[in-house]
Tab-separated table of C-alpha atoms in Angstrom:
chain	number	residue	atom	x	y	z
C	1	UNK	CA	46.219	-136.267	-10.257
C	2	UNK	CA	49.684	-135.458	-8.701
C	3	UNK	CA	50.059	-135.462	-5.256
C	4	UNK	CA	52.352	-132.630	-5.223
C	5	UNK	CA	53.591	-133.272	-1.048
C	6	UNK	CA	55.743	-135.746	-2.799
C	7	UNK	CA	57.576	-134.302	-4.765
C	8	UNK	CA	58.405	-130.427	-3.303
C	9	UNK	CA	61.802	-130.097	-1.619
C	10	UNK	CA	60.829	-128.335	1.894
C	11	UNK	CA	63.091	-124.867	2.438
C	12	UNK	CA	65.189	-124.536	5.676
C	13	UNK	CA	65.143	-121.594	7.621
C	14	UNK	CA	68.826	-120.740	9.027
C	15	UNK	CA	69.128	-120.001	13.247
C	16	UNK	CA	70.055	-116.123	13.291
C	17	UNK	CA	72.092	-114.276	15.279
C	18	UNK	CA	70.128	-113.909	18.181
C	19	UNK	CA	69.631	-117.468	18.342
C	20	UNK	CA	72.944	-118.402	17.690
C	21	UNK	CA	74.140	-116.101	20.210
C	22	UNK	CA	71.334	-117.217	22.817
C	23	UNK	CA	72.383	-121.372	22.650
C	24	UNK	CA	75.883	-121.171	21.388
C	25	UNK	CA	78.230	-118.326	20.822
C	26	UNK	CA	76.981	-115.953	23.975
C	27	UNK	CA	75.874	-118.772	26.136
C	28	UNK	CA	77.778	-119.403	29.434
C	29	UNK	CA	78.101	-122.387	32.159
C	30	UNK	CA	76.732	-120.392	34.904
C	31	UNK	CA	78.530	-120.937	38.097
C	32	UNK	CA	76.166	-118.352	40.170
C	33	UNK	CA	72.232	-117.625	40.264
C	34	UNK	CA	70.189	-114.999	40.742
C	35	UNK	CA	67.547	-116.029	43.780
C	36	UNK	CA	64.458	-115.437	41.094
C	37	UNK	CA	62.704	-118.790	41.343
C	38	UNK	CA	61.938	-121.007	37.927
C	39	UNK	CA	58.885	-122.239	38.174
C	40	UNK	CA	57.271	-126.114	37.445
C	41	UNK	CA	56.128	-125.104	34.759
C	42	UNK	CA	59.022	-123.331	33.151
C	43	UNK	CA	61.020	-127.018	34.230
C	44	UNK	CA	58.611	-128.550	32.285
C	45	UNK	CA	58.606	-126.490	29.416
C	46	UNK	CA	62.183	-127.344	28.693
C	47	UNK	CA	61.333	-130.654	28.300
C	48	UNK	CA	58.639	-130.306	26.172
C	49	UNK	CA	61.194	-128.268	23.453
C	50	UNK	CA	64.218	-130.776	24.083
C	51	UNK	CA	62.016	-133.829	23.435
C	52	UNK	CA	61.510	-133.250	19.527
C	53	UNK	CA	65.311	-133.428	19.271
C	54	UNK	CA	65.883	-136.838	17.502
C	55	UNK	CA	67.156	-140.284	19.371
C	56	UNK	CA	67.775	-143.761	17.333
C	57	UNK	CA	64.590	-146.070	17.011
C	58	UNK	CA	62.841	-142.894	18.388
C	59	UNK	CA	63.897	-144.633	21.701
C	60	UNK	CA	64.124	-141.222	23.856
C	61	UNK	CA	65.533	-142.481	27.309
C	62	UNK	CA	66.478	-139.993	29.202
C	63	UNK	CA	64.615	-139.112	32.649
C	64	UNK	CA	64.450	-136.313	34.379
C	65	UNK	CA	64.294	-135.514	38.075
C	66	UNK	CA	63.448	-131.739	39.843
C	67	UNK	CA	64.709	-131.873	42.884
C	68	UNK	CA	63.033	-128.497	44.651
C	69	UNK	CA	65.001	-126.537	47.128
C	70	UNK	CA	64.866	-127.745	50.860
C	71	UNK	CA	64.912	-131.402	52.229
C	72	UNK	CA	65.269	-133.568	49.004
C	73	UNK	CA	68.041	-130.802	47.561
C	74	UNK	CA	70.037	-131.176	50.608
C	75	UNK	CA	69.921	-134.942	50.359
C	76	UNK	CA	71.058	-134.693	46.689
C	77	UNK	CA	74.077	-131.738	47.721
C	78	UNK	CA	75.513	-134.618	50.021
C	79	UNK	CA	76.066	-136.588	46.568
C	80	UNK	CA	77.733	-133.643	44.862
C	81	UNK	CA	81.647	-133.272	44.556
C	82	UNK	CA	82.714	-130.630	47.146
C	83	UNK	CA	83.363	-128.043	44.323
C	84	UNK	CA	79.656	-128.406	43.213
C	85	UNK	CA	77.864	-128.334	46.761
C	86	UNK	CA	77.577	-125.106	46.858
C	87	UNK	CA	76.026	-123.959	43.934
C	88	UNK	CA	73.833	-127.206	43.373
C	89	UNK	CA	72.739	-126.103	47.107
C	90	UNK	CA	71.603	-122.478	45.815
C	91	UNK	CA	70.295	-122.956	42.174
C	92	UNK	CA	67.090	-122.173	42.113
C	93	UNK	CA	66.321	-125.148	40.393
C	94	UNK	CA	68.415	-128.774	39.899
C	95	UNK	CA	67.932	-131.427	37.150
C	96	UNK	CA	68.791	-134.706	37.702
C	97	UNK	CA	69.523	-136.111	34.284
C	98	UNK	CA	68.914	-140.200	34.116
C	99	UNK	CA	68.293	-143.344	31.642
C	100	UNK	CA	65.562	-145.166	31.774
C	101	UNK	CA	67.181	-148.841	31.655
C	102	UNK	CA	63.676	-150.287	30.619
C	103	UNK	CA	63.078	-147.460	27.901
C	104	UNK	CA	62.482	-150.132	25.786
C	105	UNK	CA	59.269	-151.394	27.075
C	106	UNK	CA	57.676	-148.206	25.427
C	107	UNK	CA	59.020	-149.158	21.851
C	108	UNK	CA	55.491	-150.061	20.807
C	109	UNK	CA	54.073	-146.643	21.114
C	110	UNK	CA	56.824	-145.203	19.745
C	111	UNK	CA	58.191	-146.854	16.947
C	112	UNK	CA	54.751	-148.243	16.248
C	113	UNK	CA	55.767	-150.190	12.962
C	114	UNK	CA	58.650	-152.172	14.786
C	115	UNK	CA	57.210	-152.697	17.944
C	116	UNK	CA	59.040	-156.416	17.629
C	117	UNK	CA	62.192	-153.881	18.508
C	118	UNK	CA	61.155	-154.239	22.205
C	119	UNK	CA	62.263	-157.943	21.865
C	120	UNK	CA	65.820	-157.320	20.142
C	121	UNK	CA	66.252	-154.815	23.199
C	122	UNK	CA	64.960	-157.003	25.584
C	123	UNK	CA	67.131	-159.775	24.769
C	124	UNK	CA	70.478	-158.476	24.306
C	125	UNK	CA	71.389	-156.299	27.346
C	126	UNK	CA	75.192	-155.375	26.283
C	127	UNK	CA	73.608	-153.304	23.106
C	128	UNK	CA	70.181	-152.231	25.141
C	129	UNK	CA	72.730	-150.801	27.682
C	130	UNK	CA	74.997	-148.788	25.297
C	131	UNK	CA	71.926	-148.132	23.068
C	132	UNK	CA	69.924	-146.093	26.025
C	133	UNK	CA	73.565	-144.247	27.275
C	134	UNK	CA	74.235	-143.192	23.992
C	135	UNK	CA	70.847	-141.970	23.388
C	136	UNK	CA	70.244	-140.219	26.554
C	137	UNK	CA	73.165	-138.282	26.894
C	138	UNK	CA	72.285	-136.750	23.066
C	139	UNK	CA	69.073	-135.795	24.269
C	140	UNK	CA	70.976	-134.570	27.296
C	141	UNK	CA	72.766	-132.262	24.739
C	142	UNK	CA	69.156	-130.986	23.708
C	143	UNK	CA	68.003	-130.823	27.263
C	144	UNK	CA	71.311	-127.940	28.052
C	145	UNK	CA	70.379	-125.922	24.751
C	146	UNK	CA	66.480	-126.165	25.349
C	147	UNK	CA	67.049	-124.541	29.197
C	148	UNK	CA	69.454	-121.583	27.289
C	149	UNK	CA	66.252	-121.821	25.075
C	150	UNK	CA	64.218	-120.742	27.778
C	151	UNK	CA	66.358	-117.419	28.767
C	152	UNK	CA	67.741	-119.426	31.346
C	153	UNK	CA	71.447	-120.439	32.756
C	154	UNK	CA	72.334	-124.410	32.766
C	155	UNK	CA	75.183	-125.606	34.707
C	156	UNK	CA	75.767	-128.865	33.632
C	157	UNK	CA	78.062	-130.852	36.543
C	158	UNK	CA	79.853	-134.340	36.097
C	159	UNK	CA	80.936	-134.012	39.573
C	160	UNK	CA	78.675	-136.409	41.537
C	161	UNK	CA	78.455	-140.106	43.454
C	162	UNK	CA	76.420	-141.638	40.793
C	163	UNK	CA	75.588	-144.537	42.670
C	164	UNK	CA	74.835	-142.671	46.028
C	165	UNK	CA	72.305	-140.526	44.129
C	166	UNK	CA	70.467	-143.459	42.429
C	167	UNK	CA	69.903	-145.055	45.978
C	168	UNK	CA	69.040	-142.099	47.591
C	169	UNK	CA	66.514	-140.988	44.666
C	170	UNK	CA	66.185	-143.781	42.236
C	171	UNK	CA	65.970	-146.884	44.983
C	172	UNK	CA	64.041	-149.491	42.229
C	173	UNK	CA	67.003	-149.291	40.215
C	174	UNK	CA	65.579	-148.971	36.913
C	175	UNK	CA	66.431	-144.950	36.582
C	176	UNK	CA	70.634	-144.283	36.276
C	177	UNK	CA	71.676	-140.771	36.889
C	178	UNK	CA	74.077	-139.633	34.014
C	179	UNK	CA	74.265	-135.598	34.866
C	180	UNK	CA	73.477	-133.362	37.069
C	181	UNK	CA	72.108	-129.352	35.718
C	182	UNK	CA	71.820	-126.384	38.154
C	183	UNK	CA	69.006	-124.032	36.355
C	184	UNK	CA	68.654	-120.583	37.062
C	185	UNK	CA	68.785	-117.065	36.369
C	186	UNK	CA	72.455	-115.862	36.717
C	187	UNK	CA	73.726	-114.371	39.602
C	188	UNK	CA	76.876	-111.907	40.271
C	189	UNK	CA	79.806	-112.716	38.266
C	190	UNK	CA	78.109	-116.085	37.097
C	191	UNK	CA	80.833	-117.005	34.689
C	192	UNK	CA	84.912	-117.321	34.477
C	193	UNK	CA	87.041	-116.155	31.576
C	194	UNK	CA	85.883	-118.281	28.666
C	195	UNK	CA	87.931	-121.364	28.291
C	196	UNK	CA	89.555	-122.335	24.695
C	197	UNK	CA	88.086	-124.208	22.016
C	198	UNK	CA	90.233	-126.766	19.585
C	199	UNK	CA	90.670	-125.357	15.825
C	200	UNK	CA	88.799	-127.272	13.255
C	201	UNK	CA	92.321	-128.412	12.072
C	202	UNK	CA	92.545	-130.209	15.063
C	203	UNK	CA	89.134	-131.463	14.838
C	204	UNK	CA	87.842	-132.239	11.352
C	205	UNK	CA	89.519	-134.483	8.770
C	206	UNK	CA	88.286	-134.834	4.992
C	207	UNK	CA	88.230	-138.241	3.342
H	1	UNK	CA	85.489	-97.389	43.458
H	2	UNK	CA	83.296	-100.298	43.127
H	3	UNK	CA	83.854	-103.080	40.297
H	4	UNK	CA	80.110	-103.106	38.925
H	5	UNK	CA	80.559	-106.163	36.557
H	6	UNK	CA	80.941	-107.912	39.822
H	7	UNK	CA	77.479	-107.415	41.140
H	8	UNK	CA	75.707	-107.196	37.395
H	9	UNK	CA	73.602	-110.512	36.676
H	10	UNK	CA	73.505	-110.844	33.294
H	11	UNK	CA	69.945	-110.789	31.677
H	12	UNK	CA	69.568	-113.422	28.991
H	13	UNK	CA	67.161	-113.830	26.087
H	14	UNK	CA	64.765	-116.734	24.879
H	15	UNK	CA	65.029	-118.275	21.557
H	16	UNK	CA	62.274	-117.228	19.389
H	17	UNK	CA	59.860	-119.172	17.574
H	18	UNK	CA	61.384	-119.062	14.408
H	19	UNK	CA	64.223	-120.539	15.944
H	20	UNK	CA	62.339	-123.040	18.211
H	21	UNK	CA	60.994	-124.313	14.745
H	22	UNK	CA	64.209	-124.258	13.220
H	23	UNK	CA	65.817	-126.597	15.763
H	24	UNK	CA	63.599	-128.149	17.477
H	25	UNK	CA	59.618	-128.327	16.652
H	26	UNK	CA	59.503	-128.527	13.165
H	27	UNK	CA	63.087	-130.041	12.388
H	28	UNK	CA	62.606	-133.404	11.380
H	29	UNK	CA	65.236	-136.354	10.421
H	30	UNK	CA	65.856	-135.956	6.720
H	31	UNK	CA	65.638	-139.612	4.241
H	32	UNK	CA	65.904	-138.148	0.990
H	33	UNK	CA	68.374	-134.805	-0.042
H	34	UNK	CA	68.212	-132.708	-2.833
H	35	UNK	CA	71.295	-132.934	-5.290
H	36	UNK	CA	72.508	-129.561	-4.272
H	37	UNK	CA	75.658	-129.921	-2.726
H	38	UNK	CA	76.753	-128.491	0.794
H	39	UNK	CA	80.225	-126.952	0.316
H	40	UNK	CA	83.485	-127.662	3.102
H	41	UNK	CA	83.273	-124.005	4.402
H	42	UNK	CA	79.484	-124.880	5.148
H	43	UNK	CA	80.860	-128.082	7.004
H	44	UNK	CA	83.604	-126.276	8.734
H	45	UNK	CA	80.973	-123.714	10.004
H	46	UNK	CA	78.754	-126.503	11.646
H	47	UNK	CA	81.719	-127.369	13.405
H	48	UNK	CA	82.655	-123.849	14.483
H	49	UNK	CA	79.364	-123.449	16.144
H	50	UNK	CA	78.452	-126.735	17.928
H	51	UNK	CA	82.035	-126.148	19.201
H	52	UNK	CA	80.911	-123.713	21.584
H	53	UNK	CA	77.959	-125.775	23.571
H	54	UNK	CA	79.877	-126.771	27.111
H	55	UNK	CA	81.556	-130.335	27.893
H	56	UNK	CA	82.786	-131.601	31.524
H	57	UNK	CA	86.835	-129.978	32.135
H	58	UNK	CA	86.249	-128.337	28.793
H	59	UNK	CA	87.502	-131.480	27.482
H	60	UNK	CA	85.841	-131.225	23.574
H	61	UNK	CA	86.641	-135.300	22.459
H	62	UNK	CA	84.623	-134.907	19.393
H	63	UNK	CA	85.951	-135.407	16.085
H	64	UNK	CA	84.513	-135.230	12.624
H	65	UNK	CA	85.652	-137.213	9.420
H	66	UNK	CA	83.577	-135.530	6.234
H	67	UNK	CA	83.522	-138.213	3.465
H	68	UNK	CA	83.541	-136.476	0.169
H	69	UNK	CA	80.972	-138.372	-2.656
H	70	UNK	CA	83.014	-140.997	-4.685
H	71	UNK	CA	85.451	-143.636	-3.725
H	72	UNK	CA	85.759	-142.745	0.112
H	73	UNK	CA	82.095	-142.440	0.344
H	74	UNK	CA	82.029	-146.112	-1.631
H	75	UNK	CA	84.454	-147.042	1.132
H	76	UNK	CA	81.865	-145.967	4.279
H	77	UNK	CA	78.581	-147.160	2.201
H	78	UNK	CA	79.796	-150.646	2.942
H	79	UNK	CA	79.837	-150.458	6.508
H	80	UNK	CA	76.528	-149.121	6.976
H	81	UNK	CA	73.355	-151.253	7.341
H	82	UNK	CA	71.499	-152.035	4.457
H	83	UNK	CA	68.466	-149.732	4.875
H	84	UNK	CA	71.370	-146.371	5.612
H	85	UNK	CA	72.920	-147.440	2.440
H	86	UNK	CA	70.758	-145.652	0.028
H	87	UNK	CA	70.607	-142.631	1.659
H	88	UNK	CA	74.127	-142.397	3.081
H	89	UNK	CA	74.953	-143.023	-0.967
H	90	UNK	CA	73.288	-140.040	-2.083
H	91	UNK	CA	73.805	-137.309	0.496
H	92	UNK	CA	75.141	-134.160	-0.807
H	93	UNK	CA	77.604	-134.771	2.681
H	94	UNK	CA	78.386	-137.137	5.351
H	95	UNK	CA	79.965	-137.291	8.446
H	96	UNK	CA	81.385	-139.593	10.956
H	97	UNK	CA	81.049	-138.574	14.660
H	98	UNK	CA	84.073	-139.825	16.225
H	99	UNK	CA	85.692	-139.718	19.560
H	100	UNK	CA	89.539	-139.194	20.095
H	101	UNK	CA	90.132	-141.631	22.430
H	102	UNK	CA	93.275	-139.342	23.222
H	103	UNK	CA	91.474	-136.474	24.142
H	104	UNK	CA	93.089	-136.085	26.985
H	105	UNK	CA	96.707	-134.749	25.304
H	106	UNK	CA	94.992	-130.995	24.865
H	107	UNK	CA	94.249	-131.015	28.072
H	108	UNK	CA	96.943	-127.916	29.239
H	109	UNK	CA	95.302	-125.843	26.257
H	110	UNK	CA	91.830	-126.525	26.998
H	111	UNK	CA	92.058	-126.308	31.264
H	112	UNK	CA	95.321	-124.073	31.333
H	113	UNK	CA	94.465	-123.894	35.193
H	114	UNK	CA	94.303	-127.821	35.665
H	115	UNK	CA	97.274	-129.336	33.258
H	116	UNK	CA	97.248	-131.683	35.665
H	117	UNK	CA	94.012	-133.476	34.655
H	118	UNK	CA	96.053	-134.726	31.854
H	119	UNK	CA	97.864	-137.133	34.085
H	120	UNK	CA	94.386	-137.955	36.156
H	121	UNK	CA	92.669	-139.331	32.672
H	122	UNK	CA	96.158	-140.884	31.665
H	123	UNK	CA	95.499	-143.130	34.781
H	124	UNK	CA	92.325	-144.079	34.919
H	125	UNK	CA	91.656	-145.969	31.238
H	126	UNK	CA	87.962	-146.673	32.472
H	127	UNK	CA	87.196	-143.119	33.942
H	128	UNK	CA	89.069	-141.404	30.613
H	129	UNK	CA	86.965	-144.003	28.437
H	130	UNK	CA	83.564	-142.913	29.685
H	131	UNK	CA	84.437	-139.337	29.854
H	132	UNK	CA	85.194	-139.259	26.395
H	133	UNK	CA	82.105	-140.914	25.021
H	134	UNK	CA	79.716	-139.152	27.383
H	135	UNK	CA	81.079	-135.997	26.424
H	136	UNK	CA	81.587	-137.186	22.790
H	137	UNK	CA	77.980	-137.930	22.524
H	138	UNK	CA	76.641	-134.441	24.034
H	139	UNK	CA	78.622	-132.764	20.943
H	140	UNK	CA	77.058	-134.986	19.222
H	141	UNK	CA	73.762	-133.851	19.935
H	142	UNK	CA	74.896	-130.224	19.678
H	143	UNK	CA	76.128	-131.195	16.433
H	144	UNK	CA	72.727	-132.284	15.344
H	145	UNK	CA	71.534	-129.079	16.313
H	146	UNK	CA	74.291	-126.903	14.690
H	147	UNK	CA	73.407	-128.734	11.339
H	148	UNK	CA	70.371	-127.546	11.656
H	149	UNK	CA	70.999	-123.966	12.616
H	150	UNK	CA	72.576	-123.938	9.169
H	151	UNK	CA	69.111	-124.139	7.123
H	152	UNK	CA	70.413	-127.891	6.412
H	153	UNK	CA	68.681	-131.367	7.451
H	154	UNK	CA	70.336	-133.928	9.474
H	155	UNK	CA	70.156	-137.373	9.179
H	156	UNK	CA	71.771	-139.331	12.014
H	157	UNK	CA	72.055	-143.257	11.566
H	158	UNK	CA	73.172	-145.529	14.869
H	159	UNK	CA	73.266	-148.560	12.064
H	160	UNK	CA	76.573	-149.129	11.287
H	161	UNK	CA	79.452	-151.778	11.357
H	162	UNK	CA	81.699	-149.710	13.699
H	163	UNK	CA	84.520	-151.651	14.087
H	164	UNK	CA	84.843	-151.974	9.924
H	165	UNK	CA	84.649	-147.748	9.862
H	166	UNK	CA	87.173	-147.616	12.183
H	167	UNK	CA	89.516	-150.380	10.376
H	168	UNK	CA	89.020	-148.642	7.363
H	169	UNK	CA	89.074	-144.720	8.719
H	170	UNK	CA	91.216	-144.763	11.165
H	171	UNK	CA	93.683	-147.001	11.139
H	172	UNK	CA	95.977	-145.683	13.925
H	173	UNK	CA	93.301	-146.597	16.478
H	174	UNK	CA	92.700	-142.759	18.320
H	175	UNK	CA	89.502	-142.108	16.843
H	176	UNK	CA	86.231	-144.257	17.135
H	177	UNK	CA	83.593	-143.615	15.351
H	178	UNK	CA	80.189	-142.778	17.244
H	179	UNK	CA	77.639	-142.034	14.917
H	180	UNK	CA	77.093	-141.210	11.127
H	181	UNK	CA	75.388	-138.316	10.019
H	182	UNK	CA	73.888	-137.390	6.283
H	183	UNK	CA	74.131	-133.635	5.958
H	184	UNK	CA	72.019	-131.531	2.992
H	185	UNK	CA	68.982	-129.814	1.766
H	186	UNK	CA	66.001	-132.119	2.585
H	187	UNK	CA	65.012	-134.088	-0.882
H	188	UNK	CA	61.290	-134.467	-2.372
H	189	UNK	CA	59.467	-136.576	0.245
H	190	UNK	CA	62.107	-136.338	2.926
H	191	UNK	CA	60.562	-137.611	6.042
H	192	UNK	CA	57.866	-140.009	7.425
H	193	UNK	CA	55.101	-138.996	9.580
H	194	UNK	CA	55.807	-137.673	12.701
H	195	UNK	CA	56.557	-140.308	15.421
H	196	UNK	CA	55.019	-140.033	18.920
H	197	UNK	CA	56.872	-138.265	22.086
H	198	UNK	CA	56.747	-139.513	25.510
H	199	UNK	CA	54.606	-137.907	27.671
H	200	UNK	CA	56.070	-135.386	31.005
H	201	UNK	CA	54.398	-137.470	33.196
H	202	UNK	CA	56.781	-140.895	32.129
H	203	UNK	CA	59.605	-138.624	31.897
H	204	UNK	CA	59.566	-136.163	34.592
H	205	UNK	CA	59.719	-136.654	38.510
H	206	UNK	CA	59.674	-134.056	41.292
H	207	UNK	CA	61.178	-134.595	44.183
């Protein structure tokens, strides 16, 4: 008998308009919120749709950290670059995006037929270290589209004291903050002019 | 007379399930293509789209080189690991993920009210280096996406001789290669079983 999983050629449905529009072409960096709260469970949702995203080895390192409005927000705004104080103080919600540096002690659950890839990781720390950077910051990629996934605004901010935050939040040491995302609805005039974008003849070369 | 698009918070829209699947759920990492092929206006158009997800100071580093099937694809086949060279052999497309390591020079077109950002990257080589590969690697993980979002399965591969790519692709030294990428319609038995996701609770903190 002919198993015949093994031999049919899935079909792939194309994103349509809507969807393009809602993660891509319509999408903004919102600069402004609106005060509607997001809830817990909303923050948590838009992990749960960013983590099928792929990473290499299946190695998914990045972290996240909520920090809630009031005492622990205004200790994270004191990390901020003074252009990004004030709306990281008024976002209804903030995402503190981080690698795990030891996201390689989970290798054996989840690349269960390497699990001996914990080791290679383990013993070479130039290639763990670029390994988990590279990795989180694609699923931080995911993570932006999966909160426009959720009908919601991301403002994704480079401006911060990376090493102030990870002693103020992340004291162990084995968490590294690598970006920090207002989340929110968006508020008055939530977005500037939109900004250029390079030409593919600028971008893509054919060999 | 009062400016109303002032005061108007934009209401936004959630990605549907169709397109949750599409991207996200039930997307998976493609081993095997199908020989039909995936034409250079198809390429160009993942490009246009992932073009539009944001990056810090709008500053865009990614670059794409598309190897073609025959010799230049012979060229990049021996560069990549043994168990990528199969499959990077027979894929109806392939690109290289690549960051300009110049990215900086479009700066007055892409931040027309901050030319002078140019001259901040220009110096500081280790801030401009790891600017361009974080942001690099976030289009990279819209890029992943926007293959997807074109009915097409990706299939990203971290195992590669980068430094031999490079030598070979790019002589001139601007562009360094990040990550390789088979692009086409998934193939009869294209993908293992699932792999496991980390749970919220190792991923997610509140503070």
């Amino acid at each position: 008998m002919i198993d015949l999983t093994d031999t049919i050629s899935p079909a792939l449905s194309k994103l349509d308009d809507a969807g393009r529009a809602t993660l891509f072409t319509e999408a903004r960096t919102a600069n402004t919120f609106a005060a509607t709260p997001v809830s817990d469970a909303e923050l948590t949702e838009i992990w749960n749709l960013a983590k099928w995203a792929p990473t290499s080895a299946n190695t998914q390192p990045l972290r996240i950290l909520y920090v809630h409005p009031g005492q622990a927000r205004e200790r994270l705004v004191k990390h901020m670059k003074d252009g990004n104080k004030a709306k990281t103080a008024s976002a209804p919600a903030v995402a503190v995006l981080a690698v795990d540096t030891r996201f390689h002690d989970y290798i054996p659950t989840l690349l269960p037929f390497r699990p001996e890839m914990k080791d290679v990781f383990d013993a070479d720390e130039e290639m763990r270290t670029g390994a988990g950077m590279f990795n989180a910051t694609l699923q931080a990629g995911y993570f932006i589209l999966s909160i426009r996934a959720h009908g919601l605004a991301a403002g994704p901010m480079a401006g911060f004291d990376a090493t102030g935050i990870d002693a103020a939040f992340f004291p162990d040491g084995r968490w590294r903050s690598i970006l920090v995302v207002n989340i929110g609805h968006p508020g008055p005039n939530p977005w500037f002019a939109r900004l250029p974008r390079l030409d593919h003849e600028d971008t893509i070369r054919w060999a």
